[in-house]
Short mmCIF file of C-alpha atoms in Angstrom, two decimals:
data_model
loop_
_atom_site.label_atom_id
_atom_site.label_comp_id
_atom_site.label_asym_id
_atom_site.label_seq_id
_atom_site.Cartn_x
_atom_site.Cartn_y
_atom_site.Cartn_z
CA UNK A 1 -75.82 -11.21 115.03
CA UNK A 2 -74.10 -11.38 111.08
CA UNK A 3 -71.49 -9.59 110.79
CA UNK A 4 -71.18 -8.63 107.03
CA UNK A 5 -67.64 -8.56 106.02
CA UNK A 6 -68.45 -11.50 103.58
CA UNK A 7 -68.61 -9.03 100.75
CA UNK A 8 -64.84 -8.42 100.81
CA UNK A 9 -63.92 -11.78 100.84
CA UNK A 10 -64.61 -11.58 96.91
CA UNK A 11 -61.41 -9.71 96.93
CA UNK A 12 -59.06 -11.39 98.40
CA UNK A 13 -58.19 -14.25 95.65
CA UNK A 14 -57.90 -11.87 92.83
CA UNK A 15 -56.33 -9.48 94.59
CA UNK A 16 -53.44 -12.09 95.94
CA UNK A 17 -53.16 -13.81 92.87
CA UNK A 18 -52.60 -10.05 90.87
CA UNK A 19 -50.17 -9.02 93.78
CA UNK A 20 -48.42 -12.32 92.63
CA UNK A 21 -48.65 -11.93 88.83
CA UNK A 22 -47.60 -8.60 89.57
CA UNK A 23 -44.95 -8.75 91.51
CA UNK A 24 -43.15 -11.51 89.35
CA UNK A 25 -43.40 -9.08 86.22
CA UNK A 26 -41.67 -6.36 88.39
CA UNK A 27 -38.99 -8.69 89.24
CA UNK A 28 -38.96 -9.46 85.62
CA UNK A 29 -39.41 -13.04 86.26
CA UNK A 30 -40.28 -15.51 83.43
CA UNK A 31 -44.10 -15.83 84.96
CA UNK A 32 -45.25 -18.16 82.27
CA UNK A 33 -42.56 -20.46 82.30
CA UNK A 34 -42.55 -20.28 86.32
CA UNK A 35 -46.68 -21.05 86.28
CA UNK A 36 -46.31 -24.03 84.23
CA UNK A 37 -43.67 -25.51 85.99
CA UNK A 38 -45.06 -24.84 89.46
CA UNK A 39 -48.87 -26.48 88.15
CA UNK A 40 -46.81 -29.21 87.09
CA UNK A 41 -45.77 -29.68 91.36
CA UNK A 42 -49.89 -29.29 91.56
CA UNK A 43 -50.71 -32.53 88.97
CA UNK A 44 -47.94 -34.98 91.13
CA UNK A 45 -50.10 -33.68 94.54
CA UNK A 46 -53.13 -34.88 92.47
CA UNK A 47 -51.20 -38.02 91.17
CA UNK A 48 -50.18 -39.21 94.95
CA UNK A 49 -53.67 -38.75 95.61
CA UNK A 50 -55.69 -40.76 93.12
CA UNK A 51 -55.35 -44.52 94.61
CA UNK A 52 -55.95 -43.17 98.28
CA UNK A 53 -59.79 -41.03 96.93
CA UNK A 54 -60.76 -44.15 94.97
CA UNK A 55 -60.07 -46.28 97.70
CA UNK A 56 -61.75 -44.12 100.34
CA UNK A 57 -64.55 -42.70 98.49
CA UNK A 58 -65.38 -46.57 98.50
CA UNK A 59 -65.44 -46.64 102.20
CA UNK A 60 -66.86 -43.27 103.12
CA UNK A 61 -70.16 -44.13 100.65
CA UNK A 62 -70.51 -47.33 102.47
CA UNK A 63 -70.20 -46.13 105.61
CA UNK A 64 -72.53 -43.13 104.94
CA UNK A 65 -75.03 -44.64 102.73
CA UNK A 66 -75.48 -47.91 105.44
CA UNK A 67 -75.95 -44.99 107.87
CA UNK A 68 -73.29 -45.75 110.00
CA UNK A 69 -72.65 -41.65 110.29
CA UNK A 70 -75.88 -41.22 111.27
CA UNK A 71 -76.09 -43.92 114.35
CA UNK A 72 -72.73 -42.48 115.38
CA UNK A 73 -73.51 -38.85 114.96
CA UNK A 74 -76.47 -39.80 117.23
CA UNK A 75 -73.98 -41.82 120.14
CA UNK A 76 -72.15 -38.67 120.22
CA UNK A 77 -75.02 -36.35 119.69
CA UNK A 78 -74.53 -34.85 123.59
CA UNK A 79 -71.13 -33.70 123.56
CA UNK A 80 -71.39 -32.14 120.10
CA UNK A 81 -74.55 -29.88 120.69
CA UNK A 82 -72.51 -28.90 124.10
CA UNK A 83 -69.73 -27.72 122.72
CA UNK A 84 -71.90 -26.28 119.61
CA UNK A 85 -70.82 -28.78 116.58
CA UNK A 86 -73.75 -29.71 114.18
CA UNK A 87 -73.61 -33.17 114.36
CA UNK A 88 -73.30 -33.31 110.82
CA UNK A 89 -70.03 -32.92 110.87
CA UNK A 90 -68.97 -35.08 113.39
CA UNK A 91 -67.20 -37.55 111.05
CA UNK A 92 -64.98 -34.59 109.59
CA UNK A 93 -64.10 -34.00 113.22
CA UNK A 94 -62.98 -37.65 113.77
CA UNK A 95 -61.21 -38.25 110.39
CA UNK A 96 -59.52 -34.90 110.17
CA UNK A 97 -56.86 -35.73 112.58
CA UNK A 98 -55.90 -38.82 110.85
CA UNK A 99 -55.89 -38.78 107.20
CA UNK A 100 -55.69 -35.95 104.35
CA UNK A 101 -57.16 -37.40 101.63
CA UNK A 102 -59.66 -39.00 104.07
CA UNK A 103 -61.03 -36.10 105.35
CA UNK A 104 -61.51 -34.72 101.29
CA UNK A 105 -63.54 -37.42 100.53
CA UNK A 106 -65.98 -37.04 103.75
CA UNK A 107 -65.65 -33.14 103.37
CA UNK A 108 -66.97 -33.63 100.25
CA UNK A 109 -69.78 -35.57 101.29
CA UNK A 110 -70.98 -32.91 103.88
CA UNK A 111 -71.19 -30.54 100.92
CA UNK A 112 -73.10 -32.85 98.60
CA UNK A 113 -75.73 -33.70 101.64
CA UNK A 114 -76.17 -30.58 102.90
CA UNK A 115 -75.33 -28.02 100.78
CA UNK A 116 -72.54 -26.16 100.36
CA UNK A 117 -73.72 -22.76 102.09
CA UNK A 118 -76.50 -24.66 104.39
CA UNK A 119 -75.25 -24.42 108.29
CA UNK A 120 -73.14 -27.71 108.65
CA UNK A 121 -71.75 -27.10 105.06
CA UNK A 122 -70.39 -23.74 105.90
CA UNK A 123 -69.15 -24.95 108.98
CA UNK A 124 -67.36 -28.42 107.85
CA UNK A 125 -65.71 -25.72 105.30
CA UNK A 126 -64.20 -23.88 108.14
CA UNK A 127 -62.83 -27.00 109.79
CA UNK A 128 -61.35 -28.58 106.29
CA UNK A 129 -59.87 -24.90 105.83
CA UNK A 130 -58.77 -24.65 109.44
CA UNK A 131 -56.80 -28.14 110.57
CA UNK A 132 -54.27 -30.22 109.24
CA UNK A 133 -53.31 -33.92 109.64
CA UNK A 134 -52.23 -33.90 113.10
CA UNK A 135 -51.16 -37.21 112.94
CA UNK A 136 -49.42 -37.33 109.58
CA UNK A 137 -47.33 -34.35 110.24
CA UNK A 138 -46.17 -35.79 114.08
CA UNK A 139 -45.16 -39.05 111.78
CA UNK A 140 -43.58 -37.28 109.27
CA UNK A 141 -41.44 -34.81 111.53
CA UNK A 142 -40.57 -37.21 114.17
CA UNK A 143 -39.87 -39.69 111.82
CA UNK A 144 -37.20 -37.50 109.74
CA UNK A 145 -35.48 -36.03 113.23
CA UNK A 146 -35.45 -39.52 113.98
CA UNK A 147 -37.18 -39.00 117.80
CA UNK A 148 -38.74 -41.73 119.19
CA UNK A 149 -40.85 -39.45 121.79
CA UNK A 150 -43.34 -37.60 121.59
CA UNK A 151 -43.69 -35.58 125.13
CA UNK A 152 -46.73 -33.47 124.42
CA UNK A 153 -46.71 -32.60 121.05
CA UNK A 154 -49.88 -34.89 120.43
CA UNK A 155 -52.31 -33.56 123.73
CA UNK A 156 -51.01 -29.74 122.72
CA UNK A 157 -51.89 -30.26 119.02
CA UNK A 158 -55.54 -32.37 119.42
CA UNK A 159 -56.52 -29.44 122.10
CA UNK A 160 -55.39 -27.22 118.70
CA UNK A 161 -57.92 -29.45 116.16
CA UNK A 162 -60.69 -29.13 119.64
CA UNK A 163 -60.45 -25.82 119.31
CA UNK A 164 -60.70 -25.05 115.37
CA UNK A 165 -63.73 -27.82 115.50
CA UNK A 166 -65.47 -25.62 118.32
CA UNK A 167 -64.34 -22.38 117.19
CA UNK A 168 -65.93 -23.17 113.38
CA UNK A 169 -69.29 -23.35 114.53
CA UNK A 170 -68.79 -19.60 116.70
CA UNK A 171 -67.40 -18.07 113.99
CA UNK A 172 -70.27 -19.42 111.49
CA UNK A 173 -72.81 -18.70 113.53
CA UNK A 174 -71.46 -15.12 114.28
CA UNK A 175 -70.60 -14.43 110.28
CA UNK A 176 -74.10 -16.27 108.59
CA UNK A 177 -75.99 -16.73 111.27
CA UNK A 178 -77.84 -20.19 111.60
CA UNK B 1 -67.51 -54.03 108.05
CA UNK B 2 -68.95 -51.62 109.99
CA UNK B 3 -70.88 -49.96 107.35
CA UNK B 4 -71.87 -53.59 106.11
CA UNK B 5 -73.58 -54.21 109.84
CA UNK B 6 -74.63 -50.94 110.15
CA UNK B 7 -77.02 -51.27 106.97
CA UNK B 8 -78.47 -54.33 108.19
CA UNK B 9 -79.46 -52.46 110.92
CA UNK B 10 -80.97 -49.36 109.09
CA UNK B 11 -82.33 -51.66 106.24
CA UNK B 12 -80.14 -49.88 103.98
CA UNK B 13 -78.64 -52.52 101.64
CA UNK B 14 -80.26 -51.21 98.71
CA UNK B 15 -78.41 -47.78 98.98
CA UNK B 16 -75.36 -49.52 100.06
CA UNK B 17 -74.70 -51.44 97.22
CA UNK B 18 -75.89 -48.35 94.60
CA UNK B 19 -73.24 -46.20 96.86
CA UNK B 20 -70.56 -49.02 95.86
CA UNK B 21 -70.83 -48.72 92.34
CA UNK B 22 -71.23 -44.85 91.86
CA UNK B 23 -68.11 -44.58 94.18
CA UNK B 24 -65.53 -45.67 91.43
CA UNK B 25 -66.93 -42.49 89.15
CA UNK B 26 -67.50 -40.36 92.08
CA UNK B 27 -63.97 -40.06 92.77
CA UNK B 28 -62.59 -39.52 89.75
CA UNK B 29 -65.02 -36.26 89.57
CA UNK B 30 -63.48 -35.40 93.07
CA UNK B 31 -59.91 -35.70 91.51
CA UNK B 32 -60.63 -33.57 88.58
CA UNK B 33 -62.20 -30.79 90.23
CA UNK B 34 -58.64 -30.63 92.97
CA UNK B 35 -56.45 -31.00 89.59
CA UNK B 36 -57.35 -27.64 88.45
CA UNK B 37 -57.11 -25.90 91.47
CA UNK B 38 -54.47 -27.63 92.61
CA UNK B 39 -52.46 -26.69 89.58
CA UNK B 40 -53.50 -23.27 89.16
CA UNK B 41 -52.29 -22.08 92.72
CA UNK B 42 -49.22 -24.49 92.19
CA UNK B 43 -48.36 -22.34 89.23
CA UNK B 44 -48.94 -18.94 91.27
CA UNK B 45 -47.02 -20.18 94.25
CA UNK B 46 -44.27 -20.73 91.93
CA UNK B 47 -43.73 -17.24 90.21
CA UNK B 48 -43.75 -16.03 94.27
CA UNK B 49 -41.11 -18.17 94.83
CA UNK B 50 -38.76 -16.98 92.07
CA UNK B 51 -39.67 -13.33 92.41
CA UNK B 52 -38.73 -13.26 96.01
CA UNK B 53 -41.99 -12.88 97.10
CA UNK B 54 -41.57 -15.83 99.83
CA UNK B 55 -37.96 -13.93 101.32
CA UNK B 56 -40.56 -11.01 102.05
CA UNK B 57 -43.14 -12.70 103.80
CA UNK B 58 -40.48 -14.77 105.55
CA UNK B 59 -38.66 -11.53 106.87
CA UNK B 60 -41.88 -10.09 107.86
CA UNK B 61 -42.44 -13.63 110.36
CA UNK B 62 -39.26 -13.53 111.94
CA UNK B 63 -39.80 -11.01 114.71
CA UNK B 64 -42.64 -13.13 115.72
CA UNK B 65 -40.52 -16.54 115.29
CA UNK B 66 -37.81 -15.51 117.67
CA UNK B 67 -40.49 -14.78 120.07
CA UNK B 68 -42.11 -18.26 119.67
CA UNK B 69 -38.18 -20.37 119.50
CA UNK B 70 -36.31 -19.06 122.23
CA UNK B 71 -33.10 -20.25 122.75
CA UNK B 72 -32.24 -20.65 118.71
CA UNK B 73 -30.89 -17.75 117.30
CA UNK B 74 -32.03 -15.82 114.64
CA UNK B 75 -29.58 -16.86 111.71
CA UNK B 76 -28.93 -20.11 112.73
CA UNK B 77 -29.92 -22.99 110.21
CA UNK B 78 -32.61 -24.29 112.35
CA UNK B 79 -34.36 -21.35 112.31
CA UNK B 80 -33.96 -20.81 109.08
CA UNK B 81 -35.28 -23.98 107.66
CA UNK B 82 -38.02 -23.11 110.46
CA UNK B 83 -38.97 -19.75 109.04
CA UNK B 84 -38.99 -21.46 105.48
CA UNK B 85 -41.44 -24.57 106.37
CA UNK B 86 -43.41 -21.98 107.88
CA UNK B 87 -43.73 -19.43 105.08
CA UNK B 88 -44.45 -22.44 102.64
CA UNK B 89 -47.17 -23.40 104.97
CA UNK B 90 -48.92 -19.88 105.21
CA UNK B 91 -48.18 -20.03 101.11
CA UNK B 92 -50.04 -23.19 100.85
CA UNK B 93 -47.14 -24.58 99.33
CA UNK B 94 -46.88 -28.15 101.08
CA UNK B 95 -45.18 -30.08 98.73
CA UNK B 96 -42.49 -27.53 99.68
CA UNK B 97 -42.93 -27.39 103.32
CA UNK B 98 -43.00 -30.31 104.35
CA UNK B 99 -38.48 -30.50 103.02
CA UNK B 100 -37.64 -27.41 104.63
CA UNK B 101 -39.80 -29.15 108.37
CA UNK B 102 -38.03 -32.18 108.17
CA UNK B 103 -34.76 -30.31 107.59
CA UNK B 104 -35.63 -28.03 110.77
CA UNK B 105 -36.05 -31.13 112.70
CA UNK B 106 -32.64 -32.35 111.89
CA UNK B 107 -31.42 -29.16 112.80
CA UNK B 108 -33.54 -28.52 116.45
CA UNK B 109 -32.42 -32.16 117.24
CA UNK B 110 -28.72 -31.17 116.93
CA UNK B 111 -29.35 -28.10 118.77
CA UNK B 112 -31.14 -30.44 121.26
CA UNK B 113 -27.58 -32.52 121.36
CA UNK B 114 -29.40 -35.74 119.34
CA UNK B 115 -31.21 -36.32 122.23
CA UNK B 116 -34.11 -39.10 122.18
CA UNK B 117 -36.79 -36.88 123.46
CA UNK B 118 -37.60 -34.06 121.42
CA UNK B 119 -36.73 -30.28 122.79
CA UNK B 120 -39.69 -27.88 123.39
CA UNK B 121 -38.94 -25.93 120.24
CA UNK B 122 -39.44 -29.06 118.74
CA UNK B 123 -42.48 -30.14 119.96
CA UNK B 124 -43.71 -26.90 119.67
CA UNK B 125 -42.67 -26.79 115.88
CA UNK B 126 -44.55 -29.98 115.34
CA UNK B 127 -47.63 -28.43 117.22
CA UNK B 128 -47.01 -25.45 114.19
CA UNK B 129 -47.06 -27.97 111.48
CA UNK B 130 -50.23 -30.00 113.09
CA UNK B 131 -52.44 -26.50 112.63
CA UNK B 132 -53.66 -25.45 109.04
CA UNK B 133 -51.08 -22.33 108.48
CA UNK B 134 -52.55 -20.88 105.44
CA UNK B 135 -53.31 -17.93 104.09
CA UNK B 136 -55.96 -19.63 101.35
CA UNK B 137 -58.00 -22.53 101.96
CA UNK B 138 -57.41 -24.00 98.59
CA UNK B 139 -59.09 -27.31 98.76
CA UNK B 140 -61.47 -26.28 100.81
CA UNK B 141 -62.62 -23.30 98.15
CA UNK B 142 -62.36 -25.68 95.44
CA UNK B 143 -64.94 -28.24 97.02
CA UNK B 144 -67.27 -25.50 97.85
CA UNK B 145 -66.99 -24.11 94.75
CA UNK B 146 -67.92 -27.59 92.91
CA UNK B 147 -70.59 -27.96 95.36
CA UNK B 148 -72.61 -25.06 93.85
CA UNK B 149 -71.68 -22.17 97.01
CA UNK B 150 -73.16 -18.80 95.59
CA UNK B 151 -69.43 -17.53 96.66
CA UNK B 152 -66.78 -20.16 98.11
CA UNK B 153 -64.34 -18.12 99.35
CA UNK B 154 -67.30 -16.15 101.77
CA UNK B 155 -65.74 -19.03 104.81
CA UNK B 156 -62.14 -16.91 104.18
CA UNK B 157 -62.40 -14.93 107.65
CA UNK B 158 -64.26 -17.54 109.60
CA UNK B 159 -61.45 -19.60 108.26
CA UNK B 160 -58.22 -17.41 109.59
CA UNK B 161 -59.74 -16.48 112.72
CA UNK B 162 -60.80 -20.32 113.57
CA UNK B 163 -56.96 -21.09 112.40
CA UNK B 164 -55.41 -18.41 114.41
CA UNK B 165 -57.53 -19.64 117.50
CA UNK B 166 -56.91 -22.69 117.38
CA UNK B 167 -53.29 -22.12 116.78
CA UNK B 168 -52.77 -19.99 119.84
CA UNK B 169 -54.63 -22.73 121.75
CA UNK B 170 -52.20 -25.76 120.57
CA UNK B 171 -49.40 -23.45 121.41
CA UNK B 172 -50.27 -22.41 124.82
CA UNK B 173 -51.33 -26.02 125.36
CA UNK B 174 -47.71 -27.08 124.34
CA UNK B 175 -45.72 -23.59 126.75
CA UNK B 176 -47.82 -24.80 129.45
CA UNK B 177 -47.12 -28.75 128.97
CA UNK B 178 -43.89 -28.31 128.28
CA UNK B 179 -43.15 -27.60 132.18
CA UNK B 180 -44.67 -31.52 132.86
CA UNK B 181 -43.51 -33.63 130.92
#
C-alpha cells in the first residue's frame, strides 16, 4: 500500500519559509538585515565543517570503494533483513550514532550509489533526517553539567536511533512502496 | 587499514586508489552544496528569532514540557533554558541549541543538588537532545536535492513520523529505566 500524501509535501518549505518572511514584516522586523546576519551563523557551521568532510570523505571512499561496506553489509546481512533495513544502509546505521559530519559524507554516498529516490536512498534519507549524534550530544551535555555518569541516558537513546533505523524502512515502504 | 585489507581481498586496488584522489574534490562539492542551504535557512531562522516567532512556538511546547519534567516548575530557569534548547532544536537552529542545553544542564544539576549522577530529567533531557527534533530535515533535503531526487522534500512525513517514533521510544526507554538504575 502507498499512501499518497507526497504531493503536499511540496508545500510545506514555501509555505514555512513565507509564514517566516511574513511574520517578520508584520512585526516590522528588519528581515534583510536579520537574513544576512543569521546566513552568516550558516557559513561558520560550514567553516567548522570543512577539515572534518575532507578528512572523512578520504576514509569513507576507501572504505567503500575497497568494498569493505559491502563484506560488512553482508556479515550483518541477517539481522538487517529481520528487522527490515536494506542493507545498503547499514553503514549510515553504524556511523550515525557517532559522528555528524561522518554520517554526511556516507549519507551522501548512499545517494550517489543508489539514487536518490531508489529504495535504500529514500530510506537512508529518512534516517539522516530522523537521528542525531547520540554520542556527541551525551559528550557535549554531560560534559558542560559537569556529570561524570551516565545512568541510562545511552541504552534509552540507542533504543531511540533502533527505532528511527527500523521505523525508516516501515514508513518508506508504506509511503513509496518498494 | 581496513579498507586497505579489505581491497586486497576484493581485488579492488585499482578503484581504491582512483577513490583517493577524487576524494579531495569530492568534498569540496559536498561543502558547497550544505553552504547554501545551510545559509539560506540560517538567514530564515534568524528573522523568526527577532520577530518572536520562536516565544510562540516555545509557549505552544510548554504544556507538553511540564508533562515530560516533572518535578521542575514551569518558570523556573531550568525549564526555561529547557523549553529554549528545545524550540531551537525543532527550529533547526543548532548552533543555537546546543547554549541554551548546556545552560539547562547547569541548571537540572543544581536542581539535582550538584549531584555526580545525573537526575532523570536530566537523562531524559539528554535522551531529547540525542533524537533529531526538527521540523525540516535541512541537510538531509539538501543532499537529496544535489543527488538529482525528482522532489527532496517528498521523505518530509516519513521523516516526522520516524522522528516522533523513535522519540517516544527513547523516552519510554529512559521512564522505564529510570526505576533501575
Amino acid at each position: 500500500m502507498v499512501v499518497n500524501i507526497t504531493g503536499a509535501s511540496d508545500y510545506i518549505l514555501p509555505f514555512i519559509a513565507a509564514l517566516i518572511v511574513g511574520f517578520g514584516l508584520f512585526k516590522k522586523v528588519p528581515v534583510f538585515e536579520c537574513f544576512i546576519e543569521g546566513a552568516k551563523g550558516g557559513l561558520q557551521t560550514v567553516y567548522n565543517l570543512v577539515p572534518a568532510i575532507i578528512a572523512l570523505t578520504l576514509g569513507v571512499g576507501m572504505l567503500s570503494a575497497s568494498g569493505a561496506f559491502m563484506i560488512l553489509g553482508r556479515l550483518f546481512r541477517p539481522l538487517t533483513s529481520l528487522l527490515g533495513i536494506p542493507p545498503e544502509v547499514l553503514p549510515l546505521c553504524l556511523i550515525s550514532p557517532i559522528s555528524g559530519s561522518g554520517s554526511i559524507t556516507v549519507f551522501e554516498n548512499i545517494l550517489k550509489a543508489y539514487g536518490a529516490d531508489s529504495f535504500p536512498g529514500r530510506v537512508a534519507s529518512v534516517i539522516s533526517g530522523s537521528t542525531e549524534t547520540t554520542f556527541y550530544a551525551v559528550t557535549v551535555y554531560y560534559g558542560a553539567a559537569e556529570v561524570k555518569k551516565t545512568r541510562h541516558t545511552i541504552p534509552a537513546a540507542l533504543a531511540g536511533d533502533l527505532a528511527s533505523f527500523v521505523l525508516s524502512g516501515v514508513f518508506v515502504r508504506l509511503f513509496f512502496g518498494n | 587499514m581496513f579498507a586497505f585489507i579489505s581491497a586486497v581481498f576484493t581485488k579492488n586496488m585499482g578503484a581504491l586508489s582512483t577513490g583517493i584522489i577524487g576524494s579531495g574534490a569530492a568534498a569540496v562539492t559536498l561543502l558547497l552544496k550544505l553552504l547554501g542551504m545551510l545559509c539560506l535557512w540560517g538567514g530564515l531562522m534568524n528573522i523568526a528569532e527577532k520577530s518572536g516567532l520562536t516565544d510562540k512556538v516555545r509557549l505552544m511546547l510548554s504544556p507538553v514540557l511540564r508533562l515530560l519534567f516533572p518535578g521542575s516548575s514551569k518558570d523556573s530557569p531550568a525549564m526555561r533554558a529547557v523549553s529554549m534548547n528545545i524550540t531551537a532544536n525543532l527550529l533547526g537552529l543548532g548552533n543555537a541549541a546546543t547554549p541554551f542545553g548546556m545552560e539547562a544542564m547547569k541548571r537540572l544539576k543544581g536542581e539535582n543538588h550538584g549531584s555526580l549522577a545525573p537526575s532523570n530529567n536530566m537523562a531524559l533531557f539528554v535522551v531529547l537532545n540525542t533524537a533529531a527534533l526538527r521540523i525540516v530535515p535541512t541537510t538531509a533535503a539538501v543532499l537529496r536535492e544535489a543527488a538529482g531526487a525528482a522532489k527532496p522534500m517528498d521523505i518530509l512525513p516519513a521523516v516526522w513520523l520516524s522522528s516522533f517514533c523513535s522519540l517516544a521510544v527513547g523516552i519510554v526507554t529512559a521512564k522505564i529505566l529510570e526505576k533501575n538504575l
